[in-house]
Amino acid sequence: MHLVRFLFYFWGATKYYQASKFNNDGTGTISLTYSAKSVDVKKANNLIGNLPFTNELANEYFNSAGSKVTKAMFYKSQGDSSIQNATIELAVTDFNLLSKCKGFSDVTASWSKSDSGMVFRWLFSPSHKTKNEIESYQMIVDFESDLKSTNGVLAGKQVRWFVYTDKMNPNGAFFVATINSDGTTKAGKEITKNGSEGSKGGKEGEKEKSCGLFGLELPLVLLGWLVFANRKNTSNKN
């Protein structure tokens, strides 16, 4: 359960990547990875906006009634020690309480039932972008059931979004998906159990069951997509 560190060689400012896996009832896991210049992290006392760069701050900013930090890693980029990275992994027990986290205080997140199915909504507000000095957002979400619609790029039960903040909507970066489900899940108890055990130092094998998305396949997906996005951005500038 770790991300390949060479994903953060390029660009400047804060890069924000979030990979999640959610059950039909909104329980699941989130892995968020962000990077910034080491000198900026130091000047900001290990806290850029709502993004922490120490274990103590990670627990303070991402533990809540609906979430629990199961792992926090902080490291320099290979080949470029001027870049500081952080990867925070969370077990989510109540999606609708995520905005209670300090780390998500400028995020509006909701998981609700509609006539069409369960609706996933996530909004990074303009203040989140400004406060955290975000240059780009990348979101990858795997859902338990098939999807009916989304404003992202759909691949099976996975949805991907990528937004450069200089091109994002003035109202924020809004991600939405409608899941073909009535909210009933088969995996919810397993995710919740693993989240609790993970926070108490549970077995690695048990945690892997709920975090399959964050294994070796994720870095390859992220790298390929980010290289494509970087080339596209370079082409647009030319």
mmCIF file of C-alpha atoms in Angstrom:
data_model
loop_
_atom_site.group_PDB
_atom_site.id
_atom_site.type_symbol
_atom_site.label_atom_id
_atom_site.label_comp_id
_atom_site.label_asym_id
_atom_site.label_seq_id
_atom_site.Cartn_x
_atom_site.Cartn_y
_atom_site.Cartn_z
ATOM 1 C CA MET A 1 0.000 0.000 0.000
ATOM 2 C CA HIS A 2 2.252 2.753 -1.181
ATOM 3 C CA LEU A 3 2.502 5.182 -4.079
ATOM 4 C CA VAL A 4 5.484 5.412 -6.367
ATOM 5 C CA ARG A 5 7.342 8.577 -5.457
ATOM 6 C CA PHE A 6 8.457 9.569 -8.935
ATOM 7 C CA LEU A 7 5.001 10.975 -9.666
ATOM 8 C CA PHE A 8 6.033 14.343 -8.267
ATOM 9 C CA TYR A 9 9.023 15.362 -10.370
ATOM 10 C CA PHE A 10 7.344 17.992 -12.460
ATOM 11 C CA TRP A 11 5.529 21.311 -12.172
ATOM 12 C CA GLY A 12 5.463 23.768 -9.264
ATOM 13 C CA ALA A 13 3.031 24.898 -6.550
ATOM 14 C CA THR A 14 0.853 22.288 -4.807
ATOM 15 C CA LYS A 15 -0.250 19.216 -6.758
ATOM 16 C CA TYR A 16 -3.219 17.351 -5.282
ATOM 17 C CA TYR A 17 -4.116 13.725 -6.053
ATOM 18 C CA GLN A 18 -6.973 11.850 -4.425
ATOM 19 C CA ALA A 19 -7.785 8.182 -5.033
ATOM 20 C CA SER A 20 -10.823 6.632 -3.368
ATOM 21 C CA LYS A 21 -12.817 3.448 -3.197
ATOM 22 C CA PHE A 22 -16.442 3.659 -2.007
ATOM 23 C CA ASN A 23 -19.118 1.157 -1.177
ATOM 24 C CA ASN A 24 -22.771 1.753 -2.036
ATOM 25 C CA ASP A 25 -23.448 3.154 1.452
ATOM 26 C CA GLY A 26 -20.663 5.765 1.266
ATOM 27 C CA THR A 27 -18.148 3.939 3.447
ATOM 28 C CA GLY A 28 -14.735 3.313 1.968
ATOM 29 C CA THR A 29 -11.153 4.517 1.752
ATOM 30 C CA ILE A 30 -9.398 7.671 0.574
ATOM 31 C CA SER A 31 -5.729 8.099 -0.283
ATOM 32 C CA LEU A 32 -4.686 11.692 -0.878
ATOM 33 C CA THR A 33 -1.220 12.696 -1.981
ATOM 34 C CA TYR A 34 0.038 16.240 -2.355
ATOM 35 C CA SER A 35 3.401 17.873 -2.897
ATOM 36 C CA ALA A 36 4.976 21.283 -2.430
ATOM 37 C CA LYS A 37 8.404 22.877 -2.353
ATOM 38 C CA SER A 38 10.278 21.912 0.808
ATOM 39 C CA VAL A 39 11.236 25.532 1.475
ATOM 40 C CA ASP A 40 7.561 26.551 1.382
ATOM 41 C CA VAL A 41 6.596 23.717 3.721
ATOM 42 C CA LYS A 42 9.272 24.776 6.182
ATOM 43 C CA LYS A 43 8.249 28.450 6.058
ATOM 44 C CA ALA A 44 4.630 27.440 6.696
ATOM 45 C CA ASN A 45 5.560 25.315 9.758
ATOM 46 C CA ASN A 46 4.590 22.062 7.996
ATOM 47 C CA LEU A 47 1.081 23.251 7.182
ATOM 48 C CA ILE A 48 0.183 24.780 3.808
ATOM 49 C CA GLY A 49 -3.407 25.896 4.111
ATOM 50 C CA ASN A 50 -5.234 22.765 5.284
ATOM 51 C CA LEU A 51 -2.569 20.361 4.047
ATOM 52 C CA PRO A 52 -0.367 18.949 6.848
ATOM 53 C CA PHE A 53 3.172 17.602 6.507
ATOM 54 C CA THR A 54 3.629 15.867 9.893
ATOM 55 C CA ASN A 55 1.926 12.897 11.563
ATOM 56 C CA GLU A 56 0.586 15.008 14.400
ATOM 57 C CA LEU A 57 -0.979 17.531 12.040
ATOM 58 C CA ALA A 58 -2.314 14.772 9.777
ATOM 59 C CA ASN A 59 -4.266 13.294 12.695
ATOM 60 C CA GLU A 60 -5.506 16.725 13.718
ATOM 61 C CA TYR A 61 -6.662 17.669 10.220
ATOM 62 C CA PHE A 62 -8.096 14.394 8.913
ATOM 63 C CA ASN A 63 -9.503 12.504 11.902
ATOM 64 C CA SER A 64 -13.208 13.179 12.389
ATOM 65 C CA ALA A 65 -16.483 11.527 13.320
ATOM 66 C CA GLY A 66 -16.637 10.120 9.811
ATOM 67 C CA SER A 67 -12.990 9.360 9.057
ATOM 68 C CA LYS A 68 -9.827 7.932 10.582
ATOM 69 C CA VAL A 69 -6.197 8.285 9.476
ATOM 70 C CA THR A 70 -4.791 4.790 8.894
ATOM 71 C CA LYS A 71 -1.444 5.823 7.432
ATOM 72 C CA ALA A 72 0.564 9.021 6.949
ATOM 73 C CA MET A 73 3.822 9.215 4.998
ATOM 74 C CA PHE A 74 6.085 12.213 4.352
ATOM 75 C CA TYR A 75 9.044 12.050 1.989
ATOM 76 C CA LYS A 76 11.212 13.938 -0.487
ATOM 77 C CA SER A 77 10.900 13.292 -4.219
ATOM 78 C CA GLN A 78 13.516 11.004 -5.698
ATOM 79 C CA GLY A 79 15.881 13.026 -7.801
ATOM 80 C CA ASP A 80 14.570 16.330 -6.455
ATOM 81 C CA SER A 81 14.976 16.864 -2.718
ATOM 82 C CA SER A 82 13.451 20.334 -3.052
ATOM 83 C CA ILE A 83 9.990 18.764 -3.287
ATOM 84 C CA GLN A 84 8.216 17.501 -0.152
ATOM 85 C CA ASN A 85 5.420 14.951 -0.526
ATOM 86 C CA ALA A 86 2.691 13.701 1.779
ATOM 87 C CA THR A 87 0.413 10.681 1.419
ATOM 88 C CA ILE A 88 -2.517 10.335 3.822
ATOM 89 C CA GLU A 89 -4.780 7.287 3.849
ATOM 90 C CA LEU A 90 -8.193 7.404 5.484
ATOM 91 C CA ALA A 91 -10.914 4.925 6.400
ATOM 92 C CA VAL A 92 -14.282 6.593 5.786
ATOM 93 C CA THR A 93 -17.271 5.535 7.893
ATOM 94 C CA ASP A 94 -19.581 8.439 7.013
ATOM 95 C CA PHE A 95 -19.029 10.278 3.745
ATOM 96 C CA ASN A 96 -21.394 13.092 4.695
ATOM 97 C CA LEU A 97 -19.235 13.993 7.704
ATOM 98 C CA LEU A 98 -16.002 14.452 5.734
ATOM 99 C CA SER A 99 -16.440 18.220 5.591
ATOM 100 C CA LYS A 100 -16.079 18.195 9.391
ATOM 101 C CA CYS A 101 -12.374 17.426 8.932
ATOM 102 C CA LYS A 102 -10.099 20.452 9.108
ATOM 103 C CA GLY A 103 -8.366 19.120 6.007
ATOM 104 C CA PHE A 104 -11.664 19.170 4.094
ATOM 105 C CA SER A 105 -13.085 22.356 5.593
ATOM 106 C CA ASP A 106 -13.217 24.011 2.151
ATOM 107 C CA VAL A 107 -14.747 20.938 0.534
ATOM 108 C CA THR A 108 -18.446 20.135 0.119
ATOM 109 C CA ALA A 109 -18.977 16.364 0.021
ATOM 110 C CA SER A 110 -22.290 14.520 -0.014
ATOM 111 C CA TRP A 111 -23.580 10.989 -0.570
ATOM 112 C CA SER A 112 -27.328 10.986 -1.088
ATOM 113 C CA LYS A 113 -30.155 8.859 -2.424
ATOM 114 C CA SER A 114 -32.164 9.955 -5.473
ATOM 115 C CA ASP A 115 -34.702 8.416 -7.834
ATOM 116 C CA SER A 116 -31.814 7.558 -10.162
ATOM 117 C CA GLY A 117 -29.596 5.951 -7.530
ATOM 118 C CA MET A 118 -26.948 7.017 -5.035
ATOM 119 C CA VAL A 119 -25.340 10.348 -5.920
ATOM 120 C CA PHE A 120 -21.704 11.169 -5.159
ATOM 121 C CA ARG A 121 -20.900 14.889 -5.043
ATOM 122 C CA TRP A 122 -17.556 16.532 -4.296
ATOM 123 C CA LEU A 123 -16.724 20.227 -4.622
ATOM 124 C CA PHE A 124 -13.314 21.824 -4.107
ATOM 125 C CA SER A 125 -14.245 25.447 -3.405
ATOM 126 C CA PRO A 126 -12.239 28.404 -4.758
ATOM 127 C CA SER A 127 -11.021 29.029 -1.200
ATOM 128 C CA HIS A 128 -9.587 25.489 -1.072
ATOM 129 C CA LYS A 129 -7.619 26.242 -4.219
ATOM 130 C CA THR A 130 -6.369 29.591 -2.901
ATOM 131 C CA LYS A 131 -5.656 28.581 0.697
ATOM 132 C CA ASN A 132 -3.742 25.452 -0.292
ATOM 133 C CA GLU A 133 -2.033 27.012 -3.327
ATOM 134 C CA ILE A 134 -3.346 24.245 -5.595
ATOM 135 C CA GLU A 135 -2.157 24.099 -9.187
ATOM 136 C CA SER A 136 -4.038 20.946 -10.219
ATOM 137 C CA TYR A 137 -6.605 18.488 -8.872
ATOM 138 C CA GLN A 138 -6.726 14.849 -9.826
ATOM 139 C CA MET A 139 -9.470 12.546 -8.531
ATOM 140 C CA ILE A 140 -9.861 8.825 -9.141
ATOM 141 C CA VAL A 141 -12.826 7.022 -7.565
ATOM 142 C CA ASP A 142 -13.728 3.336 -7.742
ATOM 143 C CA PHE A 143 -17.336 2.527 -6.875
ATOM 144 C CA GLU A 144 -18.875 -0.755 -5.737
ATOM 145 C CA SER A 145 -21.636 -0.714 -8.366
ATOM 146 C CA ASP A 146 -22.002 0.376 -11.977
ATOM 147 C CA LEU A 147 -22.498 4.051 -12.758
ATOM 148 C CA LYS A 148 -25.407 5.667 -14.572
ATOM 149 C CA SER A 149 -23.792 9.037 -15.233
ATOM 150 C CA THR A 150 -20.864 11.277 -14.317
ATOM 151 C CA ASN A 151 -19.144 14.494 -15.379
ATOM 152 C CA GLY A 152 -15.804 12.676 -15.276
ATOM 153 C CA VAL A 153 -14.116 10.089 -17.490
ATOM 154 C CA LEU A 154 -15.780 6.718 -16.952
ATOM 155 C CA ALA A 155 -13.922 3.400 -17.192
ATOM 156 C CA GLY A 156 -16.046 0.542 -15.861
ATOM 157 C CA LYS A 157 -16.820 1.306 -12.225
ATOM 158 C CA GLN A 158 -14.017 3.870 -12.018
ATOM 159 C CA VAL A 159 -14.318 7.605 -12.664
ATOM 160 C CA ARG A 160 -11.398 9.993 -13.227
ATOM 161 C CA TRP A 161 -11.268 13.775 -13.097
ATOM 162 C CA PHE A 162 -8.401 16.169 -13.783
ATOM 163 C CA VAL A 163 -8.556 19.955 -13.428
ATOM 164 C CA TYR A 164 -5.924 22.663 -13.787
ATOM 165 C CA THR A 165 -7.036 25.319 -11.336
ATOM 166 C CA ASP A 166 -6.239 28.182 -13.713
ATOM 167 C CA LYS A 167 -8.941 26.754 -15.982
ATOM 168 C CA MET A 168 -11.467 25.627 -13.372
ATOM 169 C CA ASN A 169 -14.977 26.996 -12.966
ATOM 170 C CA PRO A 170 -15.102 30.187 -10.826
ATOM 171 C CA ASN A 171 -17.458 28.331 -8.464
ATOM 172 C CA GLY A 172 -14.927 25.564 -7.869
ATOM 173 C CA ALA A 173 -14.007 22.105 -9.127
ATOM 174 C CA PHE A 174 -17.189 20.005 -9.002
ATOM 175 C CA PHE A 175 -17.192 16.212 -9.381
ATOM 176 C CA VAL A 176 -20.398 14.185 -9.529
ATOM 177 C CA ALA A 177 -21.438 10.606 -10.261
ATOM 178 C CA THR A 178 -24.710 8.688 -10.015
ATOM 179 C CA ILE A 179 -24.327 5.068 -8.903
ATOM 180 C CA ASN A 180 -26.789 2.343 -9.878
ATOM 181 C CA SER A 181 -27.593 1.407 -6.273
ATOM 182 C CA ASP A 182 -30.160 1.881 -3.519
ATOM 183 C CA GLY A 183 -27.398 2.334 -0.945
ATOM 184 C CA THR A 184 -27.163 -1.323 0.049
ATOM 185 C CA THR A 185 -23.595 -2.598 0.285
ATOM 186 C CA LYS A 186 -21.940 -5.972 0.715
ATOM 187 C CA ALA A 187 -18.528 -4.593 1.631
ATOM 188 C CA GLY A 188 -19.299 -1.810 4.115
ATOM 189 C CA LYS A 189 -18.592 -3.792 7.276
ATOM 190 C CA GLU A 190 -15.252 -4.975 5.948
ATOM 191 C CA ILE A 191 -14.125 -1.435 5.120
ATOM 192 C CA THR A 192 -15.181 -0.111 8.538
ATOM 193 C CA LYS A 193 -13.522 -3.004 10.353
ATOM 194 C CA ASN A 194 -10.278 -2.583 8.491
ATOM 195 C CA GLY A 195 -10.282 1.153 9.133
ATOM 196 C CA SER A 196 -10.598 0.569 12.873
ATOM 197 C CA GLU A 197 -7.941 -2.135 12.941
ATOM 198 C CA GLY A 198 -5.658 -0.059 10.759
ATOM 199 C CA SER A 199 -5.722 2.810 13.272
ATOM 200 C CA LYS A 200 -4.789 0.337 16.024
ATOM 201 C CA GLY A 201 -1.992 -1.257 14.052
ATOM 202 C CA GLY A 202 -4.050 -4.061 12.496
ATOM 203 C CA LYS A 203 -2.594 -6.714 10.212
ATOM 204 C CA GLU A 204 -1.310 -5.487 6.880
ATOM 205 C CA GLY A 205 -3.032 -8.320 5.067
ATOM 206 C CA GLU A 206 -6.411 -7.249 6.447
ATOM 207 C CA LYS A 207 -5.880 -3.657 5.410
ATOM 208 C CA GLU A 208 -5.005 -4.740 1.887
ATOM 209 C CA LYS A 209 -8.546 -6.100 1.439
ATOM 210 C CA SER A 210 -10.021 -2.608 1.690
ATOM 211 C CA CYS A 211 -7.213 -0.816 -0.136
ATOM 212 C CA GLY A 212 -6.757 -2.789 -3.330
ATOM 213 C CA LEU A 213 -6.959 0.434 -5.303
ATOM 214 C CA PHE A 214 -3.807 1.737 -3.608
ATOM 215 C CA GLY A 215 -1.580 -1.165 -4.605
ATOM 216 C CA LEU A 216 0.847 -1.376 -7.479
ATOM 217 C CA GLU A 217 -1.730 -0.667 -10.187
ATOM 218 C CA LEU A 218 -2.543 2.873 -8.992
ATOM 219 C CA PRO A 219 0.906 4.464 -9.558
ATOM 220 C CA LEU A 220 0.897 3.205 -13.149
ATOM 221 C CA VAL A 221 -2.547 4.682 -13.774
ATOM 222 C CA LEU A 222 -1.571 7.992 -12.178
ATOM 223 C CA LEU A 223 1.737 8.220 -14.015
ATOM 224 C CA GLY A 224 0.244 7.503 -17.410
ATOM 225 C CA TRP A 225 -2.575 9.938 -16.928
ATOM 226 C CA LEU A 226 -0.383 12.695 -15.501
ATOM 227 C CA VAL A 227 2.145 12.421 -18.323
ATOM 228 C CA PHE A 228 -0.741 12.693 -20.804
ATOM 229 C CA ALA A 229 -2.137 15.731 -18.983
ATOM 230 C CA ASN A 230 1.282 17.373 -18.851
ATOM 231 C CA ARG A 231 1.798 16.869 -22.590
ATOM 232 C CA LYS A 232 -1.666 18.231 -23.302
ATOM 233 C CA ASN A 233 -0.981 21.310 -21.180
ATOM 234 C CA THR A 234 2.365 21.874 -22.944
ATOM 235 C CA SER A 235 0.672 21.515 -26.332
ATOM 236 C CA ASN A 236 -1.994 24.037 -25.367
ATOM 237 C CA LYS A 237 0.619 26.543 -24.285
ATOM 238 C CA ASN A 238 2.416 26.179 -27.618
#
